[in-house]
PDB file of C-alpha atoms and ligand atoms in Angstrom:
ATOM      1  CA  UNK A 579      41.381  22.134  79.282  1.00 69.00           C
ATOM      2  CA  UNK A 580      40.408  19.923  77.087  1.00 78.00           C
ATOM      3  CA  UNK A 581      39.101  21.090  73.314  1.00 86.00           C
ATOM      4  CA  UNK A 582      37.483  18.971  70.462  1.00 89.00           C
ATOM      5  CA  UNK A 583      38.061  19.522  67.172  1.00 95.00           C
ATOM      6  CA  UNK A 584      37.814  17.624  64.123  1.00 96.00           C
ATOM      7  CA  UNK A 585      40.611  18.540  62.201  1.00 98.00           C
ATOM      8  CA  UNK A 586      43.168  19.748  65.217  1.00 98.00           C
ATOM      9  CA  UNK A 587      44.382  18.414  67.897  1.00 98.00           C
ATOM     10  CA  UNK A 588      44.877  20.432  71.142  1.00 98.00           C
ATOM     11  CA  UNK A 589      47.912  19.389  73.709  1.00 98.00           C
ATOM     12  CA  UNK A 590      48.809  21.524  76.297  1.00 97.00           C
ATOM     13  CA  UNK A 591      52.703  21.405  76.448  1.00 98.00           C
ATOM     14  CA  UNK A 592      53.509  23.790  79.384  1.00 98.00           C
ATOM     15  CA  UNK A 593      52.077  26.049  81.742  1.00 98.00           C
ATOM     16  CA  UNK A 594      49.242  28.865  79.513  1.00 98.00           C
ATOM     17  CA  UNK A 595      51.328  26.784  76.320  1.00 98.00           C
ATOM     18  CA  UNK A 596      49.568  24.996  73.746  1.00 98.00           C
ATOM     19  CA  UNK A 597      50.771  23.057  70.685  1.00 98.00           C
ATOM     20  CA  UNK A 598      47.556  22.716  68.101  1.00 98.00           C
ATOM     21  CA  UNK A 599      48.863  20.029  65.346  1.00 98.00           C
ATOM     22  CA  UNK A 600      47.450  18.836  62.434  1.00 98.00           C
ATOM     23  CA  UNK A 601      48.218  15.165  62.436  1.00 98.00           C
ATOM     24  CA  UNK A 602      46.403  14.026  59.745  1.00 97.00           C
ATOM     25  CA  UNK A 603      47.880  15.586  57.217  1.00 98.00           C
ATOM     26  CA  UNK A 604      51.546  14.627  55.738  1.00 97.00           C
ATOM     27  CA  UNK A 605      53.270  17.949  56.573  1.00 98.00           C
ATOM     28  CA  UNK A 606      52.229  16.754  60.816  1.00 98.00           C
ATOM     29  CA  UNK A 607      52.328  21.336  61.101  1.00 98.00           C
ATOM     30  CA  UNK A 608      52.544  22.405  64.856  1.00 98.00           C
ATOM     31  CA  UNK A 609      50.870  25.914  65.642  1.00 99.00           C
ATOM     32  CA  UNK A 610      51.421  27.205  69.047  1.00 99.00           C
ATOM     33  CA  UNK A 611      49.446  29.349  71.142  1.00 98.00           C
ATOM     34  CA  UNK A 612      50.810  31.208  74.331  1.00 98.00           C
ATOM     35  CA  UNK A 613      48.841  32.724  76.763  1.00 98.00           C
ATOM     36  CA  UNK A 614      49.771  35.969  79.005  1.00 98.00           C
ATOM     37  CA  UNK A 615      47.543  37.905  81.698  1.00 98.00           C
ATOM     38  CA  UNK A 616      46.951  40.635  79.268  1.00 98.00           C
ATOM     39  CA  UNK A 617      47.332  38.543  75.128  1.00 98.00           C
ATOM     40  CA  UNK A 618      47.753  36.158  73.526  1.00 98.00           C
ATOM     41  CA  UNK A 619      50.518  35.183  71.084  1.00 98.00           C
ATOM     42  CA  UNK A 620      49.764  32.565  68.535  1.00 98.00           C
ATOM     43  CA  UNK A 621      52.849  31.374  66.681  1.00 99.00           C
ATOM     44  CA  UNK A 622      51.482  30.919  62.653  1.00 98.00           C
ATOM     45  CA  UNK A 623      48.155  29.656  61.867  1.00 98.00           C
ATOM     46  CA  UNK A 624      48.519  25.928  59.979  1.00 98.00           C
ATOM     47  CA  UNK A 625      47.545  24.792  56.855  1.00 98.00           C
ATOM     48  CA  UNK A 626      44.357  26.166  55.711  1.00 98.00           C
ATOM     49  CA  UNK A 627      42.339  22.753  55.526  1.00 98.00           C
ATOM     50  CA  UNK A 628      40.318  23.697  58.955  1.00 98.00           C
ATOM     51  CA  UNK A 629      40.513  27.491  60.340  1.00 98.00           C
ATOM     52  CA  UNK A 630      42.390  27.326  63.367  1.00 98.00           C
ATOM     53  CA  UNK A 631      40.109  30.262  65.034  1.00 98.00           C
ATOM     54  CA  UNK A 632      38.029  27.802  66.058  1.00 97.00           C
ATOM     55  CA  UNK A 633      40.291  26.044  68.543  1.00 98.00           C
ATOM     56  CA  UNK A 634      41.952  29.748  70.153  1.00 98.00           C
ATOM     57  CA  UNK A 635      38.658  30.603  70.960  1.00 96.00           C
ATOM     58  CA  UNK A 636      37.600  27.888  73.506  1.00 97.00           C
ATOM     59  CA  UNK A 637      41.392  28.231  74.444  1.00 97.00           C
ATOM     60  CA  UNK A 638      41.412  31.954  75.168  1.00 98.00           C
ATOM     61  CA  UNK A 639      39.233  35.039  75.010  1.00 98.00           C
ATOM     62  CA  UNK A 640      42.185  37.376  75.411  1.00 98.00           C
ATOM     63  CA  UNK A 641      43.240  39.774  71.941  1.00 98.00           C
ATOM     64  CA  UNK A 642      45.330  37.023  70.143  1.00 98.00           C
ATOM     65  CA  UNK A 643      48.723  38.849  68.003  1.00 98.00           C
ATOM     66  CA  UNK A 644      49.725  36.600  65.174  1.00 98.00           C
ATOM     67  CA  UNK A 645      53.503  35.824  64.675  1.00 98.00           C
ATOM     68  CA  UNK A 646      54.813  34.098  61.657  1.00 98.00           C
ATOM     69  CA  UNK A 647      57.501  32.111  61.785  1.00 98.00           C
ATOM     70  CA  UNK A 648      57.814  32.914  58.125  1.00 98.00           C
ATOM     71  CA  UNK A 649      56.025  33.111  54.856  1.00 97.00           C
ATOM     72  CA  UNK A 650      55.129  29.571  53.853  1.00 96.00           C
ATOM     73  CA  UNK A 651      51.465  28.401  52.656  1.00 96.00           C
ATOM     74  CA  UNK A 652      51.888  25.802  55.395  1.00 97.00           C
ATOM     75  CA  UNK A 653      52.069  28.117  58.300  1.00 98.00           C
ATOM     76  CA  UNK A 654      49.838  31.320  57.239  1.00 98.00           C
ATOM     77  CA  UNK A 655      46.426  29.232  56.556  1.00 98.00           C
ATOM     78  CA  UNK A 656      44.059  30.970  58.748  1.00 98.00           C
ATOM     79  CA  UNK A 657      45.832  34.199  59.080  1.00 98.00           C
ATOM     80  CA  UNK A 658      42.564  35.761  57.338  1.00 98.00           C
ATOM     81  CA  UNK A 659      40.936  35.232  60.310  1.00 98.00           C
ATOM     82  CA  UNK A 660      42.988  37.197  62.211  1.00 98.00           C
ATOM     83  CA  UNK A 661      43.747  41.304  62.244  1.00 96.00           C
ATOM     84  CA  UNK A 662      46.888  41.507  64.470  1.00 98.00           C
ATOM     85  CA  UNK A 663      49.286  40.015  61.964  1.00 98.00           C
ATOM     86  CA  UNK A 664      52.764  39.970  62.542  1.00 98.00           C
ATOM     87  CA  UNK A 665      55.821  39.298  60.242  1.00 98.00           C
ATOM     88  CA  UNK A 666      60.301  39.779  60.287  1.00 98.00           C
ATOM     89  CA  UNK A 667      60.724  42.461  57.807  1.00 98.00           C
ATOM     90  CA  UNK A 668      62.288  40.294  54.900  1.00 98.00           C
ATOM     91  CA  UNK A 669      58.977  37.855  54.351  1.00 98.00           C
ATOM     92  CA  UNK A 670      56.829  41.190  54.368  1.00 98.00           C
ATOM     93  CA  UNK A 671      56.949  41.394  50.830  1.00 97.00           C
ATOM     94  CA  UNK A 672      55.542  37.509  50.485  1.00 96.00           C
ATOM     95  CA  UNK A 673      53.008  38.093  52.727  1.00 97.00           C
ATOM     96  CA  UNK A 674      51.457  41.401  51.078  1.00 97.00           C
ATOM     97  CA  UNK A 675      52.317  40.342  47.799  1.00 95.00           C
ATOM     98  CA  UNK A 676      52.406  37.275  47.480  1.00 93.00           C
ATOM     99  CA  UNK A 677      55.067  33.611  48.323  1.00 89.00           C
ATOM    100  CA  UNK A 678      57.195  33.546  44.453  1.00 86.00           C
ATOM    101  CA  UNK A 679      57.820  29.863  43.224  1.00 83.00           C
ATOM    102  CA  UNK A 680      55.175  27.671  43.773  1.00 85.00           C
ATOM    103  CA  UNK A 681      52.185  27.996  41.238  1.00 91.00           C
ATOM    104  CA  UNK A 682      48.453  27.703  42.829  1.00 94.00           C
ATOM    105  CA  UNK A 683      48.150  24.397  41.093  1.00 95.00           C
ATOM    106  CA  UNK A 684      51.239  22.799  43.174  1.00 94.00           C
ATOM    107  CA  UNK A 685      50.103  24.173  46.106  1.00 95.00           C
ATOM    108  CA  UNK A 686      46.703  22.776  45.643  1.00 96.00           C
ATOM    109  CA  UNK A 687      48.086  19.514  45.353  1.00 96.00           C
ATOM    110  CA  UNK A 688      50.120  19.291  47.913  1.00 95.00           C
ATOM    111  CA  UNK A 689      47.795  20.582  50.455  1.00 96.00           C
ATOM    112  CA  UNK A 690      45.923  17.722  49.360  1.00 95.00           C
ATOM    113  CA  UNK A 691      47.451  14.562  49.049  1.00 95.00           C
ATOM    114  CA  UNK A 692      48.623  12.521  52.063  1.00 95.00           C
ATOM    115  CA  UNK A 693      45.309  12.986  54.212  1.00 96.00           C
ATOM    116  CA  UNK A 694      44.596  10.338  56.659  1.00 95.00           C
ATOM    117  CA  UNK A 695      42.388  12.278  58.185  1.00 95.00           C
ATOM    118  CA  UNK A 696      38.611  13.201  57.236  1.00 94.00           C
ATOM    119  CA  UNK A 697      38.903  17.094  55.955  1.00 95.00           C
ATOM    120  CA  UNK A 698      36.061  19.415  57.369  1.00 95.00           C
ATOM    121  CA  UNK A 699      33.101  19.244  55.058  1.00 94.00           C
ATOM    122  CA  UNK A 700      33.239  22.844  54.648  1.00 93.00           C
ATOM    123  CA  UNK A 701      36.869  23.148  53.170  1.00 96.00           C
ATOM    124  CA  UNK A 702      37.128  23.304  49.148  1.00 96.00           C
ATOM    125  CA  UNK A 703      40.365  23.008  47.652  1.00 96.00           C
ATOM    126  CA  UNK A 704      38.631  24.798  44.866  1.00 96.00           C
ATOM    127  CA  UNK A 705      38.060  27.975  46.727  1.00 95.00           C
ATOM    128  CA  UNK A 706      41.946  27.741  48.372  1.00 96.00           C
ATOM    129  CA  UNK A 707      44.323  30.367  47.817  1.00 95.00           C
ATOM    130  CA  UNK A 708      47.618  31.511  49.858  1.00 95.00           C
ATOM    131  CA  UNK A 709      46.914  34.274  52.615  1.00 97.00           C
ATOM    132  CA  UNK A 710      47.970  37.678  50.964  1.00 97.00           C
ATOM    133  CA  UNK A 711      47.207  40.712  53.437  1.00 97.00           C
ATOM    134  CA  UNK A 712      49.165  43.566  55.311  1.00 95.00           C
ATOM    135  CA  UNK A 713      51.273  43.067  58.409  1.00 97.00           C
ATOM    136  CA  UNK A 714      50.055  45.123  61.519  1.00 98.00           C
ATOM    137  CA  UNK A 715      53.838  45.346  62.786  1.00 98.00           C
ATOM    138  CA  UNK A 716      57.036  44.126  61.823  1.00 98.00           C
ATOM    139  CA  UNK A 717      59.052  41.902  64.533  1.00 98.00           C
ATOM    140  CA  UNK A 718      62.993  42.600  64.747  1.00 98.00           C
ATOM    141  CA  UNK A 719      65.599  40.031  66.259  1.00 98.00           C
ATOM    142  CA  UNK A 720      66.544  40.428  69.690  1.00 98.00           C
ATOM    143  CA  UNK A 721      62.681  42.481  70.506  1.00 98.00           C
ATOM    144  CA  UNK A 722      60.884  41.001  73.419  1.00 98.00           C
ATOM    145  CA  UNK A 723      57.114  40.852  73.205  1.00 98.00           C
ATOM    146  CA  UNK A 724      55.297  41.097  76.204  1.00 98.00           C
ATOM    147  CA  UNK A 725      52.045  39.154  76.948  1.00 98.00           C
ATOM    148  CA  UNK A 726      51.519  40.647  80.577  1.00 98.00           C
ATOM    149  CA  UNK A 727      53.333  38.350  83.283  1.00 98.00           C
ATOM    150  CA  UNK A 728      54.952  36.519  80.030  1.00 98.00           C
ATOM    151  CA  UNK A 729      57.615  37.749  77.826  1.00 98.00           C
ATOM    152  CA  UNK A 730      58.629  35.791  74.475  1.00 98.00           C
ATOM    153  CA  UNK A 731      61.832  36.992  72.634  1.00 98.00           C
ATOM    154  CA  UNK A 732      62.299  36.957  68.841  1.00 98.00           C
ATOM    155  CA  UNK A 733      65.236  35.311  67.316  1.00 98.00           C
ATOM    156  CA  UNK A 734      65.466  36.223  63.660  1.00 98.00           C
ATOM    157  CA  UNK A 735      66.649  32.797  61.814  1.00 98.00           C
ATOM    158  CA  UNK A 736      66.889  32.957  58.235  1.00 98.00           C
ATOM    159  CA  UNK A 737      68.021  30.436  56.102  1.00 98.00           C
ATOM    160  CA  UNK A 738      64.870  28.688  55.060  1.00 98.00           C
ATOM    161  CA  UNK A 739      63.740  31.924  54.330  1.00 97.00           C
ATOM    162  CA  UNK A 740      64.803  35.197  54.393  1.00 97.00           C
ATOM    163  CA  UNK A 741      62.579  36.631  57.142  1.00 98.00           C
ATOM    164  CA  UNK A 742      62.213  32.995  59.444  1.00 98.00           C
ATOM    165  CA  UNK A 743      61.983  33.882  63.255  1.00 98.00           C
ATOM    166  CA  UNK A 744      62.495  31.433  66.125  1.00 98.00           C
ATOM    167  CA  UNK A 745      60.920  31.819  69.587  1.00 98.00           C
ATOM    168  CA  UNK A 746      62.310  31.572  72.824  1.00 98.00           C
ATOM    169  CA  UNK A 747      59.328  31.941  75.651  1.00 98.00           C
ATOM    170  CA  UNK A 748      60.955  33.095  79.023  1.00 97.00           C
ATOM    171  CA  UNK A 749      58.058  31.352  81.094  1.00 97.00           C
ATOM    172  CA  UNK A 750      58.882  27.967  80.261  1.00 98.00           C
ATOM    173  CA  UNK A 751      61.974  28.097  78.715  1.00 98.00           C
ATOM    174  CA  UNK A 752      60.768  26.446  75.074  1.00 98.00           C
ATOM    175  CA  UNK A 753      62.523  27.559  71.790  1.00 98.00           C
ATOM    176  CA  UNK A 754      59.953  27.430  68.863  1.00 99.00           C
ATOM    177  CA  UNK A 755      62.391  26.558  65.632  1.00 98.00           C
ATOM    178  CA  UNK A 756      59.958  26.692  62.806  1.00 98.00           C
ATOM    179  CA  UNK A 757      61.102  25.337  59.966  1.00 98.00           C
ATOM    180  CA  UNK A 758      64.717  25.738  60.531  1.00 98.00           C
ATOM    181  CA  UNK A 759      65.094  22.802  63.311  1.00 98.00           C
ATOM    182  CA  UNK A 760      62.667  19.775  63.705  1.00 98.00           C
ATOM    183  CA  UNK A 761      63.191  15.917  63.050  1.00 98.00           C
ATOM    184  CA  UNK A 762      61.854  13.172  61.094  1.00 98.00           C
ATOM    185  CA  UNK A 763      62.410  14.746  57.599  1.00 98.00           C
ATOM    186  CA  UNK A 764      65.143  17.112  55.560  1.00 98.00           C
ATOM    187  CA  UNK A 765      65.103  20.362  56.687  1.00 98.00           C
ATOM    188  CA  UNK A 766      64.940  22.459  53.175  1.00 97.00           C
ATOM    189  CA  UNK A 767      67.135  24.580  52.150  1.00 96.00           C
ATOM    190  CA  UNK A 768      67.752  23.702  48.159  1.00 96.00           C
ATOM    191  CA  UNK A 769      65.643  25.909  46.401  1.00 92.00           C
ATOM    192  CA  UNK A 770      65.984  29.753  45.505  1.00 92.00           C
ATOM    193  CA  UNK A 771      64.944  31.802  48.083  1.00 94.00           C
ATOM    194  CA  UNK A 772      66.697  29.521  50.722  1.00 96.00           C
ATOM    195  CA  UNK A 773      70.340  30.159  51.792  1.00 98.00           C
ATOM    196  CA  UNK A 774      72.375  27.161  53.479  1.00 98.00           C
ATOM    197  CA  UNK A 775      74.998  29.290  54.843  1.00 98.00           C
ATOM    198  CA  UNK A 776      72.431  31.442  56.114  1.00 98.00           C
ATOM    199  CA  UNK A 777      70.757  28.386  58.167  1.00 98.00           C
ATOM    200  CA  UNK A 778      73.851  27.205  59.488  1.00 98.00           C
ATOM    201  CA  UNK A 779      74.700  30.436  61.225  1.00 98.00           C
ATOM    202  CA  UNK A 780      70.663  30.237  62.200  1.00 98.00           C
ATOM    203  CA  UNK A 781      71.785  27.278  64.096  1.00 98.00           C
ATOM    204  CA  UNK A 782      74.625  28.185  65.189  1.00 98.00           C
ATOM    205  CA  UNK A 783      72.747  31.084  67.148  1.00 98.00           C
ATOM    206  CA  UNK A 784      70.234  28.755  68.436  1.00 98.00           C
ATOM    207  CA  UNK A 785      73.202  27.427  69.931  1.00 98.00           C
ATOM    208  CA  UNK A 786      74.299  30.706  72.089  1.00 98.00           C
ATOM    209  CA  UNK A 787      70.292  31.048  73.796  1.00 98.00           C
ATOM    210  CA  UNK A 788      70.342  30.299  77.386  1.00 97.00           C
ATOM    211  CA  UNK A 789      67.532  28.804  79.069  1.00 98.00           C
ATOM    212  CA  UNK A 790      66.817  26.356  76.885  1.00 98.00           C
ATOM    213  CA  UNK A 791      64.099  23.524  78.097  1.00 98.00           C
ATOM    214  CA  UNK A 792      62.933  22.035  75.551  1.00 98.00           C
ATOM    215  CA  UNK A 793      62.859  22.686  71.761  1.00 98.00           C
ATOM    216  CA  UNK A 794      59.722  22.660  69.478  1.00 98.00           C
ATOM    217  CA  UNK A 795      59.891  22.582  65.512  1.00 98.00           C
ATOM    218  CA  UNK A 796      56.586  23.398  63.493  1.00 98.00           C
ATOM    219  CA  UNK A 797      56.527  19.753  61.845  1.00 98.00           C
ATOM    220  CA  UNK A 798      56.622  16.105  62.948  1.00 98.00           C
ATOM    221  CA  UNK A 799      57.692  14.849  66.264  1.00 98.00           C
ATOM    222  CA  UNK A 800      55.914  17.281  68.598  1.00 98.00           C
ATOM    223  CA  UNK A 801      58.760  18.636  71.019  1.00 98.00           C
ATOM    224  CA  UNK A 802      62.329  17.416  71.690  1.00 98.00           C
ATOM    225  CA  UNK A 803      64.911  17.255  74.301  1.00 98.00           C
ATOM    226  CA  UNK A 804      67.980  19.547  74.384  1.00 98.00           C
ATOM    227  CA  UNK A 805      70.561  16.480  73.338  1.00 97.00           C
ATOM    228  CA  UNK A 806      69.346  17.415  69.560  1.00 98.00           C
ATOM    229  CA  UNK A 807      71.550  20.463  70.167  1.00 98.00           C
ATOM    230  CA  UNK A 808      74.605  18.133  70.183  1.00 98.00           C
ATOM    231  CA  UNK A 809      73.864  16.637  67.135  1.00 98.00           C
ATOM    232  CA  UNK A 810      73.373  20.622  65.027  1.00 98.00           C
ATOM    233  CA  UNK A 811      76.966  21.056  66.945  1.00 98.00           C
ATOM    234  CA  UNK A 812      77.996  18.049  65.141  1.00 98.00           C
ATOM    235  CA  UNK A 813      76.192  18.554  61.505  1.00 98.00           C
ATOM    236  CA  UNK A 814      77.266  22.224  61.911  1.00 98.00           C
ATOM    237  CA  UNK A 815      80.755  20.781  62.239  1.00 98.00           C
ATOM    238  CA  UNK A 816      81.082  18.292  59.235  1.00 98.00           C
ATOM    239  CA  UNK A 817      79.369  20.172  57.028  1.00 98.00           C
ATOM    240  CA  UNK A 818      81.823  23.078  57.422  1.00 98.00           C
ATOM    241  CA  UNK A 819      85.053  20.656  57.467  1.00 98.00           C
ATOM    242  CA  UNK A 820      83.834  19.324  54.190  1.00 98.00           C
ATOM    243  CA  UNK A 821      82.911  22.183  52.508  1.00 98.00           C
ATOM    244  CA  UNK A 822      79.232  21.021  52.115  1.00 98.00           C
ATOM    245  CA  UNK A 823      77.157  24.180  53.425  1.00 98.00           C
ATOM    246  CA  UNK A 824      76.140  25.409  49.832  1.00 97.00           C
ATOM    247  CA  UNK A 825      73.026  24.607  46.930  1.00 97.00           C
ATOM    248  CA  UNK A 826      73.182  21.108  45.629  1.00 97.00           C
ATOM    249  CA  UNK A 827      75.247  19.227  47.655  1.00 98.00           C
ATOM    250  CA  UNK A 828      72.297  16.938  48.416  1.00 97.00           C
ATOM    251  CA  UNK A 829      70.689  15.560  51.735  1.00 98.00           C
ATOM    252  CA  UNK A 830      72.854  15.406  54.729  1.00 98.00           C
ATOM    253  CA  UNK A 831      71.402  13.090  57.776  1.00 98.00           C
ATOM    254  CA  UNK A 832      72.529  12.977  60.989  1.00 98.00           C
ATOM    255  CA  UNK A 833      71.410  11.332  64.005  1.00 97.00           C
ATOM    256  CA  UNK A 834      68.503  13.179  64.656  1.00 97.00           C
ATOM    257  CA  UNK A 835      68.335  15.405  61.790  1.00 98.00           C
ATOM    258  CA  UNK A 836      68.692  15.864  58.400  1.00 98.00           C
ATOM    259  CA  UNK A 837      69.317  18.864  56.306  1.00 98.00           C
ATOM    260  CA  UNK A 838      69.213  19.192  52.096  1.00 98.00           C
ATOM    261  CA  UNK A 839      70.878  21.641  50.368  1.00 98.00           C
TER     262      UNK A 839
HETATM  263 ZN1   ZN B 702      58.788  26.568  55.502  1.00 56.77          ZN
HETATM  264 ZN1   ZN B 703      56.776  24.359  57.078  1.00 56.77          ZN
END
């Protein structure tokens, strides 16, 4: 299937499996949207510059159950447009009341500088402000949802935030990492409400699911191969030796990725 938009683009990465990126802004965010006989599960909802309703509905017409990977304006942009909203129980409170540290004003302006791509005419920074809204359900690690013929399983991941969830979709065999595990840039984990130690035990349970195929972060590089594993074995490993897994002890690069704490 092929969809046109003018802010997202659509690539179909597996089987009823559908990555919907927004290249053309700096953050390069990754939604995903997986397809069973009887739902839908879309995996966050992007930035906020273009509502990202418009692309699952030429994709499916099937009822459509939001799961954040966690509680960060980048990923929540068009929840709004969405009922079935679904959330780990320790970003609940940033979703209904609000994501504490950034002010409106940083937000703004990081959502908007960086563009290389034309934003949709009706978007107005002006009018912009973070999704706030009640979950419909809270997702627990280890709980399988099932999308009729499909069953994904949630991996609760904290570290980068409290509540963070990873994805592991039986069908194919793809782990969806968030924000804990992608390339290109620093994963974060230096301010407040992040905890390093936290994200390295996060990896180190990414480590333990079986059945992995291929690995999908929500930013940059769109998918990557199982050999990045190796390399969170090997950060996982010097970081510990030399007691670096703590706040302030700077940005850490490896071969394919890079933490800062
Ligand atoms: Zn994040
Ligand atoms: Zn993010």
């Amino acid at each position: 299937m092929q969809i046109q938009h003018e802010w997202f683009d659509v690539a179909e990465i597996g089987p009823q499996t559908y990555a919907i990126s927004e290249w053309g802004h700096w953050e390069k965010v990754h939604s995903f949207l997986l397809i069973g006989d009887n739902k839908a599960v879309l995996i966050d909802t992007g930035l906020g510059i273009a509502n990202i309703k418009e692309v699952t509905d030429q994709l499916t017409s099937l009822p459509i159950e939001v799961i954040t990977s966690h509680v960060h304006t980048d990923h929540i942009g068009s929840h709004a447009s969405f009922d079935n909203i679904f959330v780990h129980a320790e970003d609940r409170d940033w979703l209904e009341n609000g994501i504490q540290g950034p002010n409106l004003e940083q937000i703004r302006f990081n959502l908007m500088r960086d563009i290389s791509k034309e934003v949709p005419e009706a978007f107005d920074i002006n009018e912009f402000y973070p999704y706030q809204g009640e979950a419909k359900g809270l997702l627990i690690d280890g709980q399988w949802v099932e999308l009729g013929n499909r069953s994904i399983r949630i991996i609760h991941t904290p570290g980068h935030s409290p509540g963070h969830i990873s994805i592991w979709d039986q069908l194919t065999g793809f782990l969806f990492t968030g924000d804990v595990l992608y390339l290109e840039t620093p994963i974060y984990a230096f301010y407040p409400s992040t905890d390093p130690v936290l994200l390295i035990n996060s990896w180190k349970k990414l480590l333990t699911i079986k059945g992995v195929t291929r690995l999908f972060g929500s930013h940059n590089q769109l998918g990557f191969d199982i050999e990045v594993l190796e390399d969170v074995k090997t950060a996982i490993a010097y970081l510990e030796q030399n007691d670096l897994v703590k706040w302030g002890t700077g940005l850490h690069s490896f071969k394919h990725i890079s933490v800062q704490f």
